[in-house]
Coordinates of C-alpha atoms in Angstrom, one line a residue:
Chain A
X1 CA -6.9 -51.5 -4.4
X2 CA -4.2 -49.7 -2.4
X3 CA -2.1 -52.0 -0.2
X4 CA -2.3 -51.4 3.6
X5 CA 1.3 -50.3 3.6
X6 CA 0.8 -47.7 0.9
X7 CA -2.5 -46.6 2.6
X8 CA -0.6 -46.0 5.9
X9 CA 2.0 -44.2 4.2
X10 CA -0.4 -41.9 2.4
X11 CA -2.3 -41.3 5.7
X12 CA 0.8 -40.3 7.5
X13 CA 2.0 -38.0 4.6
X14 CA -1.4 -36.4 4.7
X15 CA -1.1 -36.0 8.5
X16 CA 2.4 -34.5 8.1
X17 CA 1.3 -32.1 5.4
X18 CA -1.7 -31.0 7.5
X19 CA 0.6 -30.3 10.4
X20 CA 3.0 -28.2 8.4
X21 CA 0.0 -26.2 6.9
X22 CA -1.4 -25.5 10.4
X23 CA 2.1 -24.6 11.7
X24 CA 2.6 -22.2 8.8
X25 CA -0.7 -20.6 9.1
X26 CA -0.7 -20.0 12.8
X27 CA 3.0 -18.9 13.0
X28 CA 5.3 -20.6 15.5
X29 CA 2.9 -23.4 16.3
X30 CA 0.1 -21.1 17.5
X31 CA 2.2 -19.4 20.3
X32 CA 2.9 -16.3 18.2
X33 CA 5.8 -13.9 18.9
X34 CA 8.1 -14.3 22.0
X35 CA 7.3 -12.0 24.9
X36 CA 4.1 -10.6 23.4
X37 CA 2.3 -13.7 21.8
X38 CA 1.3 -11.6 18.8
X39 CA -0.1 -13.7 16.0
X40 CA 0.0 -12.9 12.2
X41 CA -3.5 -11.6 11.7
X42 CA -5.7 -13.5 9.0
X43 CA -6.3 -11.3 5.9
X44 CA -3.7 -8.5 6.7
X45 CA -2.3 -8.6 3.1
X46 CA -5.8 -7.1 2.1
X47 CA -5.8 -4.3 4.6
X48 CA -5.8 -0.6 3.6
X49 CA -2.7 1.6 3.1
X50 CA -1.4 4.0 5.8
X51 CA 1.6 4.9 4.0
X52 CA 5.0 3.7 2.3
X53 CA 8.6 4.1 3.1
X54 CA 12.2 3.2 2.1
X55 CA 14.7 2.1 4.8
X56 CA 18.2 2.5 3.4
X57 CA 21.4 1.2 5.1
X58 CA 21.5 -2.4 6.5
X59 CA 17.7 -2.9 6.1
X60 CA 17.7 -1.8 2.5
X61 CA 14.0 -2.4 2.0
X62 CA 10.9 -0.8 0.5
X63 CA 7.8 -1.2 2.7
X64 CA 4.1 -0.5 3.0
X65 CA 2.3 0.2 6.2
X66 CA -1.3 -1.3 6.5
X67 CA -4.0 -1.0 9.1
X68 CA -7.0 -2.9 10.2
X69 CA -10.3 -1.0 10.3
X70 CA -9.7 0.3 13.9
X71 CA -6.3 1.5 13.2
X72 CA -7.4 3.2 9.8
X73 CA -10.1 5.1 11.5
X74 CA -7.6 6.5 13.9
X75 CA -5.0 7.4 11.2
X76 CA -7.6 9.2 9.2
X77 CA -9.1 11.1 12.2
X78 CA -5.7 11.9 13.4
X79 CA -6.6 11.3 17.0
X80 CA -4.3 9.6 19.5
X81 CA -3.8 7.3 21.4
X82 CA -5.0 4.3 19.2
X83 CA -7.8 2.4 20.8
X84 CA -7.5 -1.2 21.8
X85 CA -8.0 -3.4 18.9
X86 CA -5.9 -1.4 16.4
X87 CA -3.5 -3.5 14.5
X88 CA -0.8 -2.2 12.1
X89 CA 1.1 -4.4 9.7
X90 CA 4.5 -3.4 8.1
X91 CA 5.3 -5.4 5.0
X92 CA 8.9 -5.1 3.7
X93 CA 10.5 -6.3 0.6
X94 CA 14.2 -6.1 -0.7
X95 CA 14.9 -2.7 -2.3
X96 CA 15.8 -3.5 -5.9
X97 CA 16.4 -1.6 -9.1
X98 CA 13.9 -2.5 -11.9
X99 CA 15.8 -3.5 -15.0
X100 CA 12.5 -3.9 -16.9
X101 CA 11.4 -0.3 -15.9
X102 CA 14.7 1.3 -16.5
X103 CA 15.0 -0.1 -19.9
X104 CA 11.6 1.4 -20.8
X105 CA 12.5 4.8 -19.3
X106 CA 15.9 4.8 -20.8
X107 CA 17.6 5.7 -17.4
X108 CA 18.4 4.1 -14.1
X109 CA 15.5 5.6 -11.9
X110 CA 13.1 2.9 -10.9
X111 CA 13.4 0.8 -7.5
X112 CA 10.8 -1.9 -6.8
X113 CA 9.8 -4.6 -4.3
X114 CA 12.0 -7.7 -4.5
X115 CA 11.6 -10.7 -2.4
X116 CA 9.9 -10.3 0.9
X117 CA 12.0 -9.7 3.9
X118 CA 9.5 -9.8 6.8
X119 CA 6.2 -8.7 8.2
X120 CA 6.0 -6.9 11.6
X121 CA 2.7 -6.6 13.4
X122 CA 1.9 -4.2 16.2
X123 CA -1.3 -4.9 18.3
X124 CA -2.8 -2.4 20.7
X125 CA -4.0 -3.8 24.0
X126 CA -3.4 -1.2 26.8
X127 CA -4.0 -3.9 29.5
X128 CA -2.1 -6.8 28.2
X129 CA 0.9 -4.7 26.9
X130 CA 0.8 -2.1 29.5
X131 CA 4.6 -2.5 30.2
X132 CA 5.4 -1.4 26.6
X133 CA 3.1 1.5 26.2
X134 CA 0.0 -0.7 25.3
X135 CA 1.7 -2.2 22.2
X136 CA 2.6 -5.8 21.5
X137 CA 5.1 -6.7 18.8
X138 CA 5.8 -9.6 16.5
X139 CA 7.9 -10.3 13.4
X140 CA 7.2 -13.0 10.8
X141 CA 9.2 -14.6 8.1
X142 CA 7.3 -16.8 5.7
X143 CA 4.3 -16.8 8.0
X144 CA 6.3 -17.9 11.0
X145 CA 7.0 -15.9 14.2
X146 CA 10.7 -15.0 14.5
X147 CA 11.6 -16.6 17.9
X148 CA 14.1 -13.9 19.0
X149 CA 13.1 -12.1 22.1
X150 CA 16.1 -9.8 21.7
X151 CA 14.7 -8.7 18.3
X152 CA 11.4 -7.9 19.8
X153 CA 13.0 -5.8 22.6
X154 CA 14.8 -3.6 19.9
X155 CA 11.3 -3.0 18.2
X156 CA 9.8 -1.7 21.4
X157 CA 13.0 0.1 22.4
X158 CA 13.0 2.2 19.3
X159 CA 9.2 2.8 19.2
X160 CA 9.4 4.0 22.8
X161 CA 11.8 6.8 21.8
X162 CA 9.2 8.7 19.7
X163 CA 7.5 11.7 21.2
X164 CA 4.5 10.6 23.5
X165 CA 2.0 12.4 21.1
X166 CA 2.8 9.9 18.4
X167 CA 1.6 6.9 20.6
X168 CA 4.8 5.1 19.7
X169 CA 3.8 4.8 16.0
X170 CA 6.4 6.1 13.4
X171 CA 4.1 6.3 10.4
X172 CA 1.8 9.0 9.5
X173 CA -1.2 8.7 7.2
X174 CA -0.3 9.5 3.6
X175 CA -3.3 11.6 2.2
Chain B
X1 CA -32.7 38.1 11.5
X2 CA -30.4 38.2 8.6
X3 CA -30.7 41.1 6.2
X4 CA -31.7 40.4 2.5
X5 CA -28.4 41.4 1.3
X6 CA -26.4 39.1 3.8
X7 CA -28.9 36.3 2.9
X8 CA -28.2 36.6 -0.8
X9 CA -24.6 36.7 -0.1
X10 CA -24.7 33.6 2.0
X11 CA -26.8 31.7 -0.6
X12 CA -24.4 32.6 -3.4
X13 CA -21.4 31.6 -1.3
X14 CA -23.2 28.3 -0.4
X15 CA -23.8 27.7 -4.3
X16 CA -20.1 28.5 -5.1
X17 CA -18.9 26.2 -2.4
X18 CA -21.3 23.5 -3.6
X19 CA -20.0 24.0 -7.2
X20 CA -16.4 23.7 -6.1
X21 CA -17.1 20.5 -4.3
X22 CA -19.0 18.9 -7.0
X23 CA -16.2 19.9 -9.4
X24 CA -13.4 18.5 -7.2
X25 CA -15.3 15.3 -6.6
X26 CA -16.0 14.5 -10.3
X27 CA -12.7 15.5 -11.6
X28 CA -12.5 18.0 -14.5
X29 CA -16.3 18.8 -14.3
X30 CA -17.3 15.2 -15.0
X31 CA -15.5 14.8 -18.2
X32 CA -12.5 12.9 -16.7
X33 CA -9.1 12.7 -18.4
X34 CA -8.5 14.0 -22.0
X35 CA -8.5 11.4 -24.7
X36 CA -9.7 8.5 -22.5
X37 CA -12.4 10.2 -20.4
X38 CA -11.0 8.3 -17.3
X39 CA -12.6 9.3 -13.9
X40 CA -11.1 9.1 -10.5
X41 CA -12.8 6.0 -9.1
X42 CA -14.7 6.5 -5.8
X43 CA -13.0 4.6 -2.8
X44 CA -9.7 4.0 -4.6
X45 CA -7.8 5.0 -1.7
X46 CA -9.1 1.9 0.2
X47 CA -8.2 -0.6 -2.4
X48 CA -5.8 -3.4 -1.9
X49 CA -2.0 -3.2 -2.5
X50 CA -0.3 -4.6 -5.6
X51 CA 3.2 -3.2 -4.8
X52 CA 5.3 -0.3 -3.9
X53 CA 8.0 1.6 -5.7
X54 CA 10.5 4.6 -5.7
X55 CA 11.1 6.6 -8.9
X56 CA 14.2 8.6 -8.5
X57 CA 15.3 11.4 -11.0
X58 CA 13.1 14.2 -11.9
X59 CA 9.9 12.3 -10.5
X60 CA 11.5 11.8 -7.0
X61 CA 8.5 10.1 -5.6
X62 CA 7.6 7.1 -3.5
X63 CA 4.5 5.2 -4.6
X64 CA 1.9 2.5 -4.0
X65 CA 0.1 0.7 -6.7
X66 CA -3.6 -0.4 -5.9
X67 CA -6.0 -2.5 -7.6
X68 CA -9.8 -2.9 -7.7
X69 CA -11.2 -6.3 -7.0
X70 CA -10.9 -7.4 -10.8
X71 CA -7.4 -6.2 -11.0
X72 CA -6.4 -7.9 -7.7
X73 CA -7.7 -11.3 -8.8
X74 CA -5.6 -11.1 -12.0
X75 CA -2.5 -9.9 -10.1
X76 CA -2.8 -12.8 -7.6
X77 CA -3.5 -15.5 -10.3
X78 CA -0.8 -14.2 -12.5
X79 CA -2.9 -14.5 -15.7
X80 CA -2.8 -12.0 -18.5
X81 CA -4.3 -10.1 -20.1
X82 CA -6.4 -8.3 -17.5
X83 CA -10.1 -8.5 -18.0
X84 CA -12.4 -5.6 -18.8
X85 CA -13.3 -3.9 -15.6
X86 CA -9.7 -4.1 -14.1
X87 CA -8.7 -0.7 -12.7
X88 CA -5.3 0.1 -11.3
X89 CA -4.5 3.3 -9.2
X90 CA -0.9 4.5 -8.7
X91 CA -0.6 7.1 -5.8
X92 CA 2.7 9.0 -5.5
X93 CA 4.0 11.3 -2.9
X94 CA 7.2 13.4 -2.8
X95 CA 10.2 11.2 -1.7
X96 CA 11.5 12.8 1.6
X97 CA 13.9 12.0 4.3
X98 CA 12.2 11.5 7.7
X99 CA 14.0 13.7 10.4
X100 CA 11.8 12.0 13.0
X101 CA 12.7 8.4 12.1
X102 CA 16.4 9.3 11.6
X103 CA 16.7 10.9 15.1
X104 CA 15.3 7.8 16.7
X105 CA 17.5 5.4 14.5
X106 CA 20.7 7.5 15.0
X107 CA 21.5 7.7 11.4
X108 CA 20.1 8.9 8.1
X109 CA 18.3 6.0 6.6
X110 CA 14.6 6.6 6.5
X111 CA 12.6 8.0 3.5
X112 CA 8.9 8.5 3.7
X113 CA 5.9 9.9 1.7
X114 CA 5.6 13.7 1.8
X115 CA 3.0 15.7 0.1
X116 CA 0.9 13.9 -2.6
X117 CA 2.1 14.5 -6.2
X118 CA -0.6 13.0 -8.3
X119 CA -2.9 9.8 -8.8
X120 CA -2.7 7.9 -12.1
X121 CA -5.7 5.7 -13.0
X122 CA -5.6 2.9 -15.7
X123 CA -8.8 1.3 -16.8
X124 CA -9.1 -1.9 -18.9
X125 CA -11.8 -1.6 -21.6
X126 CA -10.7 -3.6 -24.7
X127 CA -13.4 -2.1 -27.0
X128 CA -13.3 1.6 -25.9
X129 CA -9.7 1.7 -25.6
X130 CA -8.8 -0.7 -28.4
X131 CA -6.4 1.8 -30.0
X132 CA -4.2 1.8 -26.9
X133 CA -4.0 -1.8 -26.1
X134 CA -7.3 -1.8 -24.1
X135 CA -6.1 0.6 -21.5
X136 CA -7.3 4.1 -20.8
X137 CA -5.3 6.6 -18.7
X138 CA -5.9 9.6 -16.4
X139 CA -3.8 11.6 -14.1
X140 CA -5.4 13.6 -11.2
X141 CA -4.0 16.4 -9.0
X142 CA -6.1 17.1 -5.8
X143 CA -8.9 15.1 -7.3
X144 CA -9.0 17.1 -10.6
X145 CA -8.2 15.5 -13.9
X146 CA -5.0 16.9 -15.5
X147 CA -6.1 18.5 -18.8
X148 CA -2.9 17.7 -20.8
X149 CA -3.5 15.3 -23.8
X150 CA 0.3 15.4 -24.3
X151 CA 0.9 14.0 -20.9
X152 CA -1.5 11.1 -21.3
X153 CA 0.1 10.3 -24.7
X154 CA 3.4 9.8 -22.8
X155 CA 1.7 7.5 -20.4
X156 CA 0.4 5.1 -23.1
X157 CA 3.7 5.6 -25.1
X158 CA 5.8 4.2 -22.3
X159 CA 3.3 1.3 -21.3
X160 CA 3.2 0.2 -25.0
X161 CA 7.1 -0.4 -24.7
X162 CA 6.7 -3.2 -22.3
X163 CA 6.8 -6.9 -23.5
X164 CA 3.2 -7.9 -24.7
X165 CA 3.2 -10.6 -22.0
X166 CA 2.8 -7.8 -19.4
X167 CA -0.3 -6.5 -20.9
X168 CA 1.1 -3.0 -20.7
X169 CA 1.4 -3.0 -16.8
X170 CA 4.7 -2.3 -15.2
X171 CA 3.9 -3.5 -11.6
X172 CA 4.1 -7.2 -10.5
X173 CA 2.4 -8.4 -7.3
X174 CA 4.4 -8.2 -4.3
X175 CA 4.1 -11.4 -2.4

């Protein structure tokens, strides 16, 4: 038999763990990103590939851009603007040389994905995000929404500099 | 009314086009890759992402590695060896600076996927490919199997140099 004290302790540990899991899964306690309230979409890691890229300089990452079904249909058809419901996910990892691969190839040529840096999510909702061209933004580290509003203003600031024909999206579909 | 000559011409053009499409879809007229007979799997462009990489040097590409459901389960669980039925696809594109992105960022930092170079497919079948560690290889350009047996021998030659714990697969799952 478990003593009442141990039992109470086990129950409160379980409640604490449950709370932690819910917090991590919902990102920022369910509120999502600042300004936009964008959430980390469930299942985004299994979405289809739009394209890949490497950002050098201070970012120094290697990244893949994924889309939900609505976004992929639009990328493949080449039509713009993206319809409401399109969601794009950009996953980035530290850009690192691969000692394993370079040893096999006999020369330093291979760069791979290291630890994850962050995930950025863009959601098209032409009414809700009318002030930012129809797109809402969020950045997530370890599943938690980054709380910086200044950061998200730099997102939409850069995206708004693209030619209007791109509908504020940098990436083109890689055929 | 179409003249008999025009009609015959139209029919033979249609047959020619149909032949071209079937050839392109099946890759190397249905025979698949040399040595291994590996085919380009239908729907591979919609598979899930294992990881991304950049190969510098003479390859000078940026690439994504995708897996079918069997392969993805194994990558996510971390178990080895891969079971029969696992198929891995490596899609590569020319590694190119993005003038569009660099103009927005105000500095040269962005490298993106240019034209496709080739798609490589690895199929696990421990009986059929017992002589090469259970893996069969194919390389495809524009959907057509590359006919060079020498090329495929270099594939399996490099993969066989990896530590046996990797089951001849270079890529690790990017979390």
